[in-house]
GROMACS .gro file of C-alpha atoms in nm:
model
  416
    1UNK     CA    1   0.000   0.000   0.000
    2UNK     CA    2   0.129   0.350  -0.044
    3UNK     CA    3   0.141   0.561   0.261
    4UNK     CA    4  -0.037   0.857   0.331
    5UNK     CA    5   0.049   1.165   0.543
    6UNK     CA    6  -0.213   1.117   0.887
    7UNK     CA    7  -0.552   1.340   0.793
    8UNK     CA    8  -0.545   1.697   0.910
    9UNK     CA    9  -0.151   1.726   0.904
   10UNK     CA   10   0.085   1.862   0.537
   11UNK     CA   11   0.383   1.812   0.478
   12UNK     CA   12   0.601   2.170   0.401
   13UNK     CA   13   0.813   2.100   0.040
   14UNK     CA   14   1.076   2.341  -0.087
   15UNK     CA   15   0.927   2.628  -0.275
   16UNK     CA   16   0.650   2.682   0.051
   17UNK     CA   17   0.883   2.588   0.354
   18UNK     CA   18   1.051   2.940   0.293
   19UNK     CA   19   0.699   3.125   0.365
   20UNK     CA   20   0.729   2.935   0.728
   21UNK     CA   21   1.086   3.055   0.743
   22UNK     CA   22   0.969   3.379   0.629
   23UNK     CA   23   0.706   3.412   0.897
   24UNK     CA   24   0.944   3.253   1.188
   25UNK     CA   25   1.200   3.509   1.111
   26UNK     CA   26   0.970   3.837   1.178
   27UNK     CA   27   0.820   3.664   1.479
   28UNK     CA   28   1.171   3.599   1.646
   29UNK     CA   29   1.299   3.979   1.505
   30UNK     CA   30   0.983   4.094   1.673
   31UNK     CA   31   1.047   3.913   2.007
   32UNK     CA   32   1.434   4.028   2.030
   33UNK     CA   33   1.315   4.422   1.962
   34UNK     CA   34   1.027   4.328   2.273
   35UNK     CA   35   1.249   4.170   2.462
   36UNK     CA   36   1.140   3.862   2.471
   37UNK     CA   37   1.327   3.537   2.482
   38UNK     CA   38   1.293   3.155   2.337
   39UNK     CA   39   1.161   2.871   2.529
   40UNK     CA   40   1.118   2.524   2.410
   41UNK     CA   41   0.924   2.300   2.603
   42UNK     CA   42   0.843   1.893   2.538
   43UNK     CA   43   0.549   1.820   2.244
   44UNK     CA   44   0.384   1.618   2.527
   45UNK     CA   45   0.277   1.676   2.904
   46UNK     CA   46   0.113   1.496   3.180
   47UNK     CA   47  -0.264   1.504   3.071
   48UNK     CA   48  -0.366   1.697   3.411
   49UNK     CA   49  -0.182   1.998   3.318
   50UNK     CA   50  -0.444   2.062   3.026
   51UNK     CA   51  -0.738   1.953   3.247
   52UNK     CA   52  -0.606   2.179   3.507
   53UNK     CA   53  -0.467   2.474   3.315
   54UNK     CA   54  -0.685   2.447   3.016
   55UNK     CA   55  -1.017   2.386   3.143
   56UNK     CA   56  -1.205   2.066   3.190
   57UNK     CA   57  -1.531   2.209   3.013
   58UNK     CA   58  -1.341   2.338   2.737
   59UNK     CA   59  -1.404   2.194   2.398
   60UNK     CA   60  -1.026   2.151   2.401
   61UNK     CA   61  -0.997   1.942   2.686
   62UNK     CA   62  -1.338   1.742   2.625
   63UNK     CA   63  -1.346   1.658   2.260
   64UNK     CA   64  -0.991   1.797   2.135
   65UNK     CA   65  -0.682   1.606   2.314
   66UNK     CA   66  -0.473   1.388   2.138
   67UNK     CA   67  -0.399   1.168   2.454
   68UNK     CA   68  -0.267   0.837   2.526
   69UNK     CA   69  -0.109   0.600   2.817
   70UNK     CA   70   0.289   0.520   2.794
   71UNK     CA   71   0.416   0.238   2.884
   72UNK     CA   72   0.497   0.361   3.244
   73UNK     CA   73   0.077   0.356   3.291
   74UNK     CA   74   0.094   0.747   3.263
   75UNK     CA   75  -0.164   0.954   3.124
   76UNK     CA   76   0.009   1.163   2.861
   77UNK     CA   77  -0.151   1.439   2.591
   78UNK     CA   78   0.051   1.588   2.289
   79UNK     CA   79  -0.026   2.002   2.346
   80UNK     CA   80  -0.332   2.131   2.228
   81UNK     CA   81  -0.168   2.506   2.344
   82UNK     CA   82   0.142   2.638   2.452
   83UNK     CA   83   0.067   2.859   2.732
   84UNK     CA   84  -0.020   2.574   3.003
   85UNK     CA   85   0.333   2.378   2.914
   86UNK     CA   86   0.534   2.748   2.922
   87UNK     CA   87   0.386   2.829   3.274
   88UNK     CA   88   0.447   2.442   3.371
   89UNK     CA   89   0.824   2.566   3.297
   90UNK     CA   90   0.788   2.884   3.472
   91UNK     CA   91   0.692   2.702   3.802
   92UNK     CA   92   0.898   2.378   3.782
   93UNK     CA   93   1.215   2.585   3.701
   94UNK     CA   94   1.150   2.882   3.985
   95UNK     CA   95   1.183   3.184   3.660
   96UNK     CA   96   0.954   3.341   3.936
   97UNK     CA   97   1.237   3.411   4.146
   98UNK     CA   98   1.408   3.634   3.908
   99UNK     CA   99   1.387   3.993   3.979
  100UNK     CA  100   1.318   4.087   3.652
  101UNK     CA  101   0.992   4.034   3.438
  102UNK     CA  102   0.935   3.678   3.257
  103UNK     CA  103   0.854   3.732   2.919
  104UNK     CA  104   0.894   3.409   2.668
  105UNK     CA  105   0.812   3.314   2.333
  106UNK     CA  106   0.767   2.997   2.178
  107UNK     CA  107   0.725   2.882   1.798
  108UNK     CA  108   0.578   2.505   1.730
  109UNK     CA  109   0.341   2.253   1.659
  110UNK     CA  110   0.012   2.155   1.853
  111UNK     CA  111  -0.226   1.903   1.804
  112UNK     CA  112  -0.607   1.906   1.827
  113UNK     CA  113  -0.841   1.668   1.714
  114UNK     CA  114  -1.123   1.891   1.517
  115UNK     CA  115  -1.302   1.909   1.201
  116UNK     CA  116  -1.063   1.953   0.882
  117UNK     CA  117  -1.148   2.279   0.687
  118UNK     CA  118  -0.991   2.525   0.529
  119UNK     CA  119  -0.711   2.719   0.815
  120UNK     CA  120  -0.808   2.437   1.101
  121UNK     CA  121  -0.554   2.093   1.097
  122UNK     CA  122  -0.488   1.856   1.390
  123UNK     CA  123  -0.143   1.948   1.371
  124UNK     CA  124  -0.064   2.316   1.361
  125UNK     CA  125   0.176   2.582   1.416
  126UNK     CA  126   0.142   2.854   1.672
  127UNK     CA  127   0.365   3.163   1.740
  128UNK     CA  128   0.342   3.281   2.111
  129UNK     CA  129   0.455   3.504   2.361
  130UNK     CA  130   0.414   3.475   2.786
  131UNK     CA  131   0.464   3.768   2.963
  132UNK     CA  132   0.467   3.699   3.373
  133UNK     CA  133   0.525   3.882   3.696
  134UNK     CA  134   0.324   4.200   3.640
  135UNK     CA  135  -0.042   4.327   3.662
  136UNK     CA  136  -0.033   4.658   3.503
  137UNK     CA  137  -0.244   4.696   3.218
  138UNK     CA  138   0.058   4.840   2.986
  139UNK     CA  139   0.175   4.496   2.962
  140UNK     CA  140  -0.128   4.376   2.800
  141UNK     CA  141  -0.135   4.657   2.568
  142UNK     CA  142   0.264   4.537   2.474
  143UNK     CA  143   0.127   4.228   2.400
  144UNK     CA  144  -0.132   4.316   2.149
  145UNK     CA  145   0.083   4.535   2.000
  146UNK     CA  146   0.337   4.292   1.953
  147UNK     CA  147   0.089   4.063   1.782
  148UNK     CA  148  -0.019   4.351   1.551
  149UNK     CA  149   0.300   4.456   1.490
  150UNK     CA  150   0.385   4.095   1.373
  151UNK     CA  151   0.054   4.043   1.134
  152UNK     CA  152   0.175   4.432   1.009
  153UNK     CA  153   0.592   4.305   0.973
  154UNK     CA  154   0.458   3.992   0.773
  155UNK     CA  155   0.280   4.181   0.537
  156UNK     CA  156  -0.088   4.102   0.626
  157UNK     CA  157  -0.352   4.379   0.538
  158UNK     CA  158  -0.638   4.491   0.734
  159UNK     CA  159  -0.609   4.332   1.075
  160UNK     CA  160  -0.878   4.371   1.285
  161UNK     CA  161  -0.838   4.357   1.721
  162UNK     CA  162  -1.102   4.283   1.934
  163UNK     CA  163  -1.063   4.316   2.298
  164UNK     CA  164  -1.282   4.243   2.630
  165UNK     CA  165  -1.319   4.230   2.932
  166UNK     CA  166  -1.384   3.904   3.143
  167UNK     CA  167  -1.324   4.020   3.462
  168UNK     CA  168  -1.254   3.810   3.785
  169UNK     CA  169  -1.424   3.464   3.872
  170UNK     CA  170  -1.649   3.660   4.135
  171UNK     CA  171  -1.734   3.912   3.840
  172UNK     CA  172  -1.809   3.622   3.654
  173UNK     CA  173  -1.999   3.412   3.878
  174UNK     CA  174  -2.219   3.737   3.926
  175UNK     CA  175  -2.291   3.771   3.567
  176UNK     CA  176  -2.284   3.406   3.484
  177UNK     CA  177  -2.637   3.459   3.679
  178UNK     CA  178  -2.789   3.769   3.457
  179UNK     CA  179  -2.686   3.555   3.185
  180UNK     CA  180  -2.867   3.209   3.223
  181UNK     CA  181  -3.167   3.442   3.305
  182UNK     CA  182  -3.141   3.515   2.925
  183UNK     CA  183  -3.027   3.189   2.832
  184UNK     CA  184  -3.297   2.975   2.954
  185UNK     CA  185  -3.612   3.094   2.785
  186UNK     CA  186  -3.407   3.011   2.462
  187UNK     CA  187  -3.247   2.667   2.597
  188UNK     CA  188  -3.429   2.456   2.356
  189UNK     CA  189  -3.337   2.647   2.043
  190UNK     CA  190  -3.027   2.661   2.088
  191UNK     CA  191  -2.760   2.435   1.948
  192UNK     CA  192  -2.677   2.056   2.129
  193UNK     CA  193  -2.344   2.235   2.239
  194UNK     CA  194  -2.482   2.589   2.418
  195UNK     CA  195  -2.757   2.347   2.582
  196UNK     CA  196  -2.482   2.159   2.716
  197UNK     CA  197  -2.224   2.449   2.825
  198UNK     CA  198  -2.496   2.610   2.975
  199UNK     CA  199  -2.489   2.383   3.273
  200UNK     CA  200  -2.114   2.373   3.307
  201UNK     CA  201  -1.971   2.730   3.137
  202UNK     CA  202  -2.225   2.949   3.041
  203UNK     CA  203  -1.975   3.233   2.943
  204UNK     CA  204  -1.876   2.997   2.644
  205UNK     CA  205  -2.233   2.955   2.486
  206UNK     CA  206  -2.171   3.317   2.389
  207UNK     CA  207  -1.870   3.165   2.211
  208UNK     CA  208  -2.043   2.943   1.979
  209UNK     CA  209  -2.064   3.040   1.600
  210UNK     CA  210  -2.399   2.897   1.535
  211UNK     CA  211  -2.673   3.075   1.784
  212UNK     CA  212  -2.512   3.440   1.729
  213UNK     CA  213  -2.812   3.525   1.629
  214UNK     CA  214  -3.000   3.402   1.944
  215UNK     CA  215  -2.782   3.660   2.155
  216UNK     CA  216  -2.904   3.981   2.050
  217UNK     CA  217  -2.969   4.128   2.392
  218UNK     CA  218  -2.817   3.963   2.579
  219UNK     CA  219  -2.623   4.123   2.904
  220UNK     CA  220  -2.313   4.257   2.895
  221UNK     CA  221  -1.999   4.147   3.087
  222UNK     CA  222  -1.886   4.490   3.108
  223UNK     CA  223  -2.214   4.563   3.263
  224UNK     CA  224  -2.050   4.335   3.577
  225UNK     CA  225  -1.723   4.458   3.619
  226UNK     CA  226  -1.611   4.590   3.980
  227UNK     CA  227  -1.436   4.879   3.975
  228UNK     CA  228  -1.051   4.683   3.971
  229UNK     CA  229  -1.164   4.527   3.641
  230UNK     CA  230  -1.278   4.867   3.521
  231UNK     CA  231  -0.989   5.044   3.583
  232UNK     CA  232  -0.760   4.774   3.422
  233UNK     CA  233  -0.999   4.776   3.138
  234UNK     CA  234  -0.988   5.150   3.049
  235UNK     CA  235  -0.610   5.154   3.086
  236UNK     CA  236  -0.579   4.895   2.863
  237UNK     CA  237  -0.775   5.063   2.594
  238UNK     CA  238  -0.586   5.446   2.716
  239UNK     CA  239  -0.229   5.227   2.618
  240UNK     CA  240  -0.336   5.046   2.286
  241UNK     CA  241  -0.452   5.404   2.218
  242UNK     CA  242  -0.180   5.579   2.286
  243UNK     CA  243   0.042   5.340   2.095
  244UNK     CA  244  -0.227   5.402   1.815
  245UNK     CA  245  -0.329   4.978   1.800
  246UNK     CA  246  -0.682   5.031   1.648
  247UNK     CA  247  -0.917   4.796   1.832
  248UNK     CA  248  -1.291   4.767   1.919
  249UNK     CA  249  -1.473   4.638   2.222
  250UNK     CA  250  -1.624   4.294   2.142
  251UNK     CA  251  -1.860   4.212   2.452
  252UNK     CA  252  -1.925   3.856   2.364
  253UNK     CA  253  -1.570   3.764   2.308
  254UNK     CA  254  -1.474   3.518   2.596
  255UNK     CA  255  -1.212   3.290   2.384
  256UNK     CA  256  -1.216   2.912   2.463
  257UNK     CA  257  -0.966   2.846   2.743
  258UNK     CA  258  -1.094   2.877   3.116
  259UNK     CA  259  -0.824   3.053   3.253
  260UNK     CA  260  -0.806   3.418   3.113
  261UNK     CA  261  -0.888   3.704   3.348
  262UNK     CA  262  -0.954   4.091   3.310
  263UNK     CA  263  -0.832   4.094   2.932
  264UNK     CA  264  -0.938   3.878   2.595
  265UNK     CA  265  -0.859   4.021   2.272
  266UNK     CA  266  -0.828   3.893   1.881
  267UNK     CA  267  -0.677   3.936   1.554
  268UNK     CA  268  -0.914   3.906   1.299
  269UNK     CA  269  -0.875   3.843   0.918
  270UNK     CA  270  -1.042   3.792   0.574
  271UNK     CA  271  -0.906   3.518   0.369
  272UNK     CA  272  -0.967   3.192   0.443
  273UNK     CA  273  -1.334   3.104   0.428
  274UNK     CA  274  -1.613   3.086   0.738
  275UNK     CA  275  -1.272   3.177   0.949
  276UNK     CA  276  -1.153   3.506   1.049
  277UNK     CA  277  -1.000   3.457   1.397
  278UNK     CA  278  -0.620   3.446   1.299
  279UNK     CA  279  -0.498   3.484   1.660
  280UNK     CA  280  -0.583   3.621   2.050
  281UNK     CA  281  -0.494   3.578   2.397
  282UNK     CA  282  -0.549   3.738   2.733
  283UNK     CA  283  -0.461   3.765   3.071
  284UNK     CA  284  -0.453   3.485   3.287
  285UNK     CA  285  -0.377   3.576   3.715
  286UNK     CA  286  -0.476   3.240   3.859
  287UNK     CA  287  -0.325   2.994   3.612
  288UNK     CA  288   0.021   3.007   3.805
  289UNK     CA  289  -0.092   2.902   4.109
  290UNK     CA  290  -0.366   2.691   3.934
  291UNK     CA  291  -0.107   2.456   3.816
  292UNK     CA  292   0.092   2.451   4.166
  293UNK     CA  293   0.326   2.773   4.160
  294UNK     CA  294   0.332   3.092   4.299
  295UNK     CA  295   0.027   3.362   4.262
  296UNK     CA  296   0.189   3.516   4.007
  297UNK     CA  297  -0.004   3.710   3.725
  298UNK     CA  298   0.083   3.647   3.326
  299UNK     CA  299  -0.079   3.718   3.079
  300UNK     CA  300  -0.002   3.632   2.663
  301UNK     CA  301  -0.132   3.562   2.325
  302UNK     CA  302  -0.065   3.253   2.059
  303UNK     CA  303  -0.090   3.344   1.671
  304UNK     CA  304  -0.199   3.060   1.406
  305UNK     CA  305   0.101   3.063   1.165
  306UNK     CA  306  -0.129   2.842   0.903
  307UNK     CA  307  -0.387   3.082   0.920
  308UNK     CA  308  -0.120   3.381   0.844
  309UNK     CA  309   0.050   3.193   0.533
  310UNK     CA  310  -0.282   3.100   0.397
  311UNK     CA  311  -0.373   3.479   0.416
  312UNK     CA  312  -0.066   3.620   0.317
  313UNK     CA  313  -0.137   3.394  -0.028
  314UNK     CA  314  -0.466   3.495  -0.036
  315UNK     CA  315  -0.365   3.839  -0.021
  316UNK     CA  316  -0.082   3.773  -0.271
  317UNK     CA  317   0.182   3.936  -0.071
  318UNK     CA  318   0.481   3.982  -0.267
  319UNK     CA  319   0.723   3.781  -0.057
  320UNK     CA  320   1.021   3.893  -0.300
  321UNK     CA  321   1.374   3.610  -0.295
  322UNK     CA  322   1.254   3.412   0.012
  323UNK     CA  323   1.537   3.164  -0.120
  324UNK     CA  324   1.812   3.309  -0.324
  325UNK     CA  325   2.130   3.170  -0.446
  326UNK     CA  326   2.380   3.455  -0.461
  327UNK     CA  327   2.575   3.258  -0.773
  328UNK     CA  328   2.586   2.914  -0.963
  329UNK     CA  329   2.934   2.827  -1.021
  330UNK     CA  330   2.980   2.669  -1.381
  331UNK     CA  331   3.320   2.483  -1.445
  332UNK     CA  332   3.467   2.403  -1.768
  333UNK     CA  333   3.713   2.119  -1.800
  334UNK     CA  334   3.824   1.872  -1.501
  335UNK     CA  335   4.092   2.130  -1.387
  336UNK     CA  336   3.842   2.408  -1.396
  337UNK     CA  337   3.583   2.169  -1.252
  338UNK     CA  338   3.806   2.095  -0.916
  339UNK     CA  339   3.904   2.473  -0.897
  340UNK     CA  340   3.516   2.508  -0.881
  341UNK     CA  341   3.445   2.290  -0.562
  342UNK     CA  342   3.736   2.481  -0.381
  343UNK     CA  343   3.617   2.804  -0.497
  344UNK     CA  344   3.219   2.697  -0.403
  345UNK     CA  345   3.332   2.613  -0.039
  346UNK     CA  346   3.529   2.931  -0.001
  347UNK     CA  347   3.225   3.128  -0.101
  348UNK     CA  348   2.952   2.936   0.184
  349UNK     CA  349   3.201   3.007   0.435
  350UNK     CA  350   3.202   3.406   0.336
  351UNK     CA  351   2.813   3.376   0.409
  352UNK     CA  352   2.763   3.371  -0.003
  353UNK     CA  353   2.458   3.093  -0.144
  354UNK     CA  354   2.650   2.905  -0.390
  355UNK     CA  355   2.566   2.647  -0.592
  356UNK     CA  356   2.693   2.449  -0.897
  357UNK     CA  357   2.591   2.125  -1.055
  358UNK     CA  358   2.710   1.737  -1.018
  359UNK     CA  359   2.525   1.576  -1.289
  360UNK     CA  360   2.777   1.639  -1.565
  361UNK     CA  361   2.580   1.871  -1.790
  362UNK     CA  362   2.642   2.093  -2.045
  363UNK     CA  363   2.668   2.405  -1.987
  364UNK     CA  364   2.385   2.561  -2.168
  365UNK     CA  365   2.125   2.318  -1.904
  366UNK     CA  366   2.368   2.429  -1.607
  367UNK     CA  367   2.277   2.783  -1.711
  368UNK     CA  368   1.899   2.689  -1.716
  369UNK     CA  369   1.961   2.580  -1.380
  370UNK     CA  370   2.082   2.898  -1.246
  371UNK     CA  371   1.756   3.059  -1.417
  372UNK     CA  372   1.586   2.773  -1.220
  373UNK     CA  373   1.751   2.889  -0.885
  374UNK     CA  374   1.665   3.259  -0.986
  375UNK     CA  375   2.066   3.298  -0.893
  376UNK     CA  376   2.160   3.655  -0.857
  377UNK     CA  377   2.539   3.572  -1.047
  378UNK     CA  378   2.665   3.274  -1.266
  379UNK     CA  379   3.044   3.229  -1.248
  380UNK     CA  380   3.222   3.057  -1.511
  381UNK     CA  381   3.575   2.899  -1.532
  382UNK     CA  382   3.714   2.743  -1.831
  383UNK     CA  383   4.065   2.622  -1.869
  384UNK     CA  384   4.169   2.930  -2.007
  385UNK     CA  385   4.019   3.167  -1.759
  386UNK     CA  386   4.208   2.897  -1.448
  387UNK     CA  387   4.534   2.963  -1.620
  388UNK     CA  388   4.481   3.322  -1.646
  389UNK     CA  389   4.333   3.331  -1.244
  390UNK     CA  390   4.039   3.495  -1.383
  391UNK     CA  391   3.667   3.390  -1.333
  392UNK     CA  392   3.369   3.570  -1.552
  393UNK     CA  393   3.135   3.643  -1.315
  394UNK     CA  394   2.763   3.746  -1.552
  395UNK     CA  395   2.497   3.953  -1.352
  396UNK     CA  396   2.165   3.753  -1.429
  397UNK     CA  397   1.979   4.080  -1.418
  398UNK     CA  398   2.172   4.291  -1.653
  399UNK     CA  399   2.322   4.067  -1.880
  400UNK     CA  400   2.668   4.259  -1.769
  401UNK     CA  401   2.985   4.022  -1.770
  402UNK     CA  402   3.374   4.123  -1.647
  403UNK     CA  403   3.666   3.902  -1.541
  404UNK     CA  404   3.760   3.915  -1.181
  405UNK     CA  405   4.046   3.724  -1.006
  406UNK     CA  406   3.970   3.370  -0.832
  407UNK     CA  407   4.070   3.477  -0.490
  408UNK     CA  408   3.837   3.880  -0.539
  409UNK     CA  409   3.515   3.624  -0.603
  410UNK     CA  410   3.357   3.652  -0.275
  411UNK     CA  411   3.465   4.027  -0.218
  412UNK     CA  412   3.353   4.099  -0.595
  413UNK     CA  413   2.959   3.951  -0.510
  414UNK     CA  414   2.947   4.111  -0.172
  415UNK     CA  415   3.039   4.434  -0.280
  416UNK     CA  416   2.758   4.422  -0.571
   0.00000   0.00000   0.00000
C-alpha cells in the first residue's frame, strides 16, 4: 500500500517551507526588539496539566486532546496550546524568582483533534509570547501590539483587534447569573453544544458560531465589572490608544480556554473562508498558582502561523527572494571543474549561497539551472580563464559580464 500523510496534518516542500521561514524570522525579530526570549518545552505533558490549566469544560480538553497512556501507565496528551506547558516551565524551574519580568516566546506545533477545513488541521503551528510577573495593564497593551505589529511586519492587510473584558471569577460568577436568566427561555433552540455548556460554562455559549443570532440582547460582561476590572480595562484601551493599535470592544468575546482574566482580545482576518480569527490571547492571574506555583499574574497571546501563510497567499503578498542563491558556479574542463568545488566552499564560508551542478551537464542546461535557482550571479571557469586566475562572473539581471580574479570572487559579489 502506499502511505499517506495522517488526515489533518501537510507536509512543508521546498518552494513553501521558505513562507514558514519567512514568517518565523519576523516573529523571532519581533520578540528580540520586545524583549522577549525563546523557550522550548516537550510536544507532550502529563494530561492533568491541560485539564487543570486548560479547562475541563473546554471543547479543548473534552473533545480535542490527542492523549494516550505510555508504557509507564501514565496519562500523557501531545499540546493542544502552549501557554499551560510554558507556565508548567515557569513554576517547575523557579523563573519566578528572578527579579526581573518573565517574558517568553515559543514557535511550534500543537495538536487538536477537530473538524478539517480550510485554516483548522490537527497538527498546527502557533507563534506565542508569555509575559509573567506583572499586573499593570501596559503589559497587556505590549502584547497586542506585539501581535499587531507581527501580522503588520509579515505583510498582512487589514487586521482587525477585538478586545474584552472578562473580569474576575467573582465578576463572573455574578454575571454568569444575569446571563442564564437570558439563556434559559431560549435553551431549547439553541444548538446541542450551548444546551450543554450552559450547565457547566455558560460564558462559552456566547462563544459558539452557530446561535449568534439568538444573543441579541443579551447582558453585557462589562455591565458586571467591579471597579478593579474597570480600571484595568480603560487603561488597557488608554495604552493600545496611545500606541495608536486600532481595536474595538467585542462584549461577547470570551475565547475558549478557562483561565483568562480581566483581558481577551483577537486578531481578525479575511481570507480563508467561514474563518476570520487568525490569533488572541489574554490575561490569565490564577493559572500560576492553578497549576501549583506561585500567585503570580501572566498574561499572553498565541498566533496561528497556518492561518497567516494562507492569508498572506490569499492576499498575494509579494514575498520577493525568500530563497536566493547569490551565484551558480559553472566549471569548464576537469581542472576548472576541481578549482570550482574549492572556490564553491570558499564562497559558503564568506556567508555567499553558492551552488553548482554534479550531474555532468552541459553548460547551456547548467545555465537553465541557475535561471531555475533565480541565482543573482553565474560564475564561469574554463581552462583558459584557471590559467589566467580569472573567473567571468555574468549579472543575471543585466546581462553585464567582467573578469575578476579567483581569490576577489567573494569580495567581488558582496560588494555588488
Amino acid at each position: 500500500m502506499a502511505f499517506q500523510k495522517p488526515p489533518g496534518t501537510q507536509d512543508f516542500l521546498p518552494g513553501a517551507v521558505e513562507k514558514w521561514q519567512y514568517v518565523e524570522r519576523v516573529a523571532r525579530d519581533i520578540c528580540r526588539r520586545f524583549n522577549f526570549r525563546e523557550i522550548r518545552t516537550p510536544i507532550f505533558e502529563m494530561t492533568e496539566l491541560y485539564k487543570r490549566g486548560v479547562g475541563e469544560t473546554t471543547d479543548i480538553v473534552e473533545k480535542e486532546m490527542y492523549t494516550f497512556t505510555d508504557r509507564g501507565d501514565r496519562s500523557l496528551t501531545l499540546r493542544p496550546e502552549g501557554t499551560a506547558g510554558a507556565v508548567r516551565a515557569y513554576v517547575e524551574n523557579k523563573l519566578y524568582g528572578e527579579p526581573d519580568l518573565t517574558k517568553l516566546y515559543y514557535i511550534g506545533p500543537m495538536f487538536r483533534y477537530e473538524r478539517q477545513q480550510a485554516g483548522r488541521y490537527r497538527q498546527f503551528h502557533q507563534f506565542g509570547v508569555e509575559a509573567l510577573g506583572a499586573v499593570d495593564p501596559a503589559l497587556d497593551a505590549e502584547v497586542i501590539a506585539l501581535g499587531y505589529a507581527f501580522y503588520a511586519e509579515v505583510g498582512l492587510k487589514d487586521v482587525r483587534v477585538e478586545i474584552n473584558s472578562v473580569g474576575t471569577p467573582a465578576v463572573r460568577a455574578a454575571f454568569r447569573e444575569r446571563l442564564l436568566a437570558f439563556l434559559e427561555p431560549k435553551r431549547e433552540i439553541l444548538c446541542k453544544d450551548c444546551q450543554s455548556r450552559m450547565d457547566r460554562n455558560p460564558l462559552r455559549v456566547l462563544d459558539c458560531k452557530v446561535d449568534q443570532h439568538h444573543f441579541e440582547g443579551a447582558p453585557s460582561i462589562l455591565d458586571s465589572l467591579d471597579e478593579a476590572c474597570s480600571t484595568h480595562f480603560e487603561a488597557l484601551k488608554r495604552h493600545l490608544t496611545g500606541m495608536r493599535i486600532p481595536f474595538s470592544v467585542n462584549p461577547r468575546l470570551v475565547r475558549g480556554l478557562d483561565y483568562y482574566t480581566h483581558t481577551a482580545f483577537e486578531y481578525k482576518a479575511e481570507g480563508i473562508g467561514a474563518i476570520d480569527t487568525i490569533g488572541g490571547g489574554g490575561r490569565y492571574n490564577g493559572l500560576v498558582a492553578d497549576i501549583g506555583g506561585p500567585d503570580q499574574p501572566g498574561v499572553g497571546l498565541g498566533l496561528g502561523l497556518e492561518r497567516t501563510v494562507m492569508i498572506l497567499e490569499s492576499q498575494n503578498a509579494q514575498l520577493d527572494n525568500l530563497h536566493q542563491v547569490d551565484v551558480y558556479m559553472v566549471g569548464l574542463g576537469e581542472a576548472a571543474d576541481d578549482e570550482i568545488t574549492r572556490l564553491l566552499h570558499g564562497l559558503r564560508m564568506r556567508g555567499i549561497a553558492a551552488e553548482r551542478d554534479y550531474q555532468g551537464r552541459k553548460m547551456k542546461a547548467q545555465m537553465k539551472s541557475a535561471d531555475r535557482l533565480q541565482a543573482r550571479f553565474t560564475a564561469i571557469l574554463g581552462d583558459d580563464e584557471l590559467q589566467r586566475g580569472e573567473i567571468a562572473l555574468k549579472n543575471m539581471a543585466t546581462g553585464e559580464q567582467r573578469f575578476v580574479a579567483l581569490d576577489g570572487l567573494a569580495d567581488a559579489i558582496l560588494g555588488a
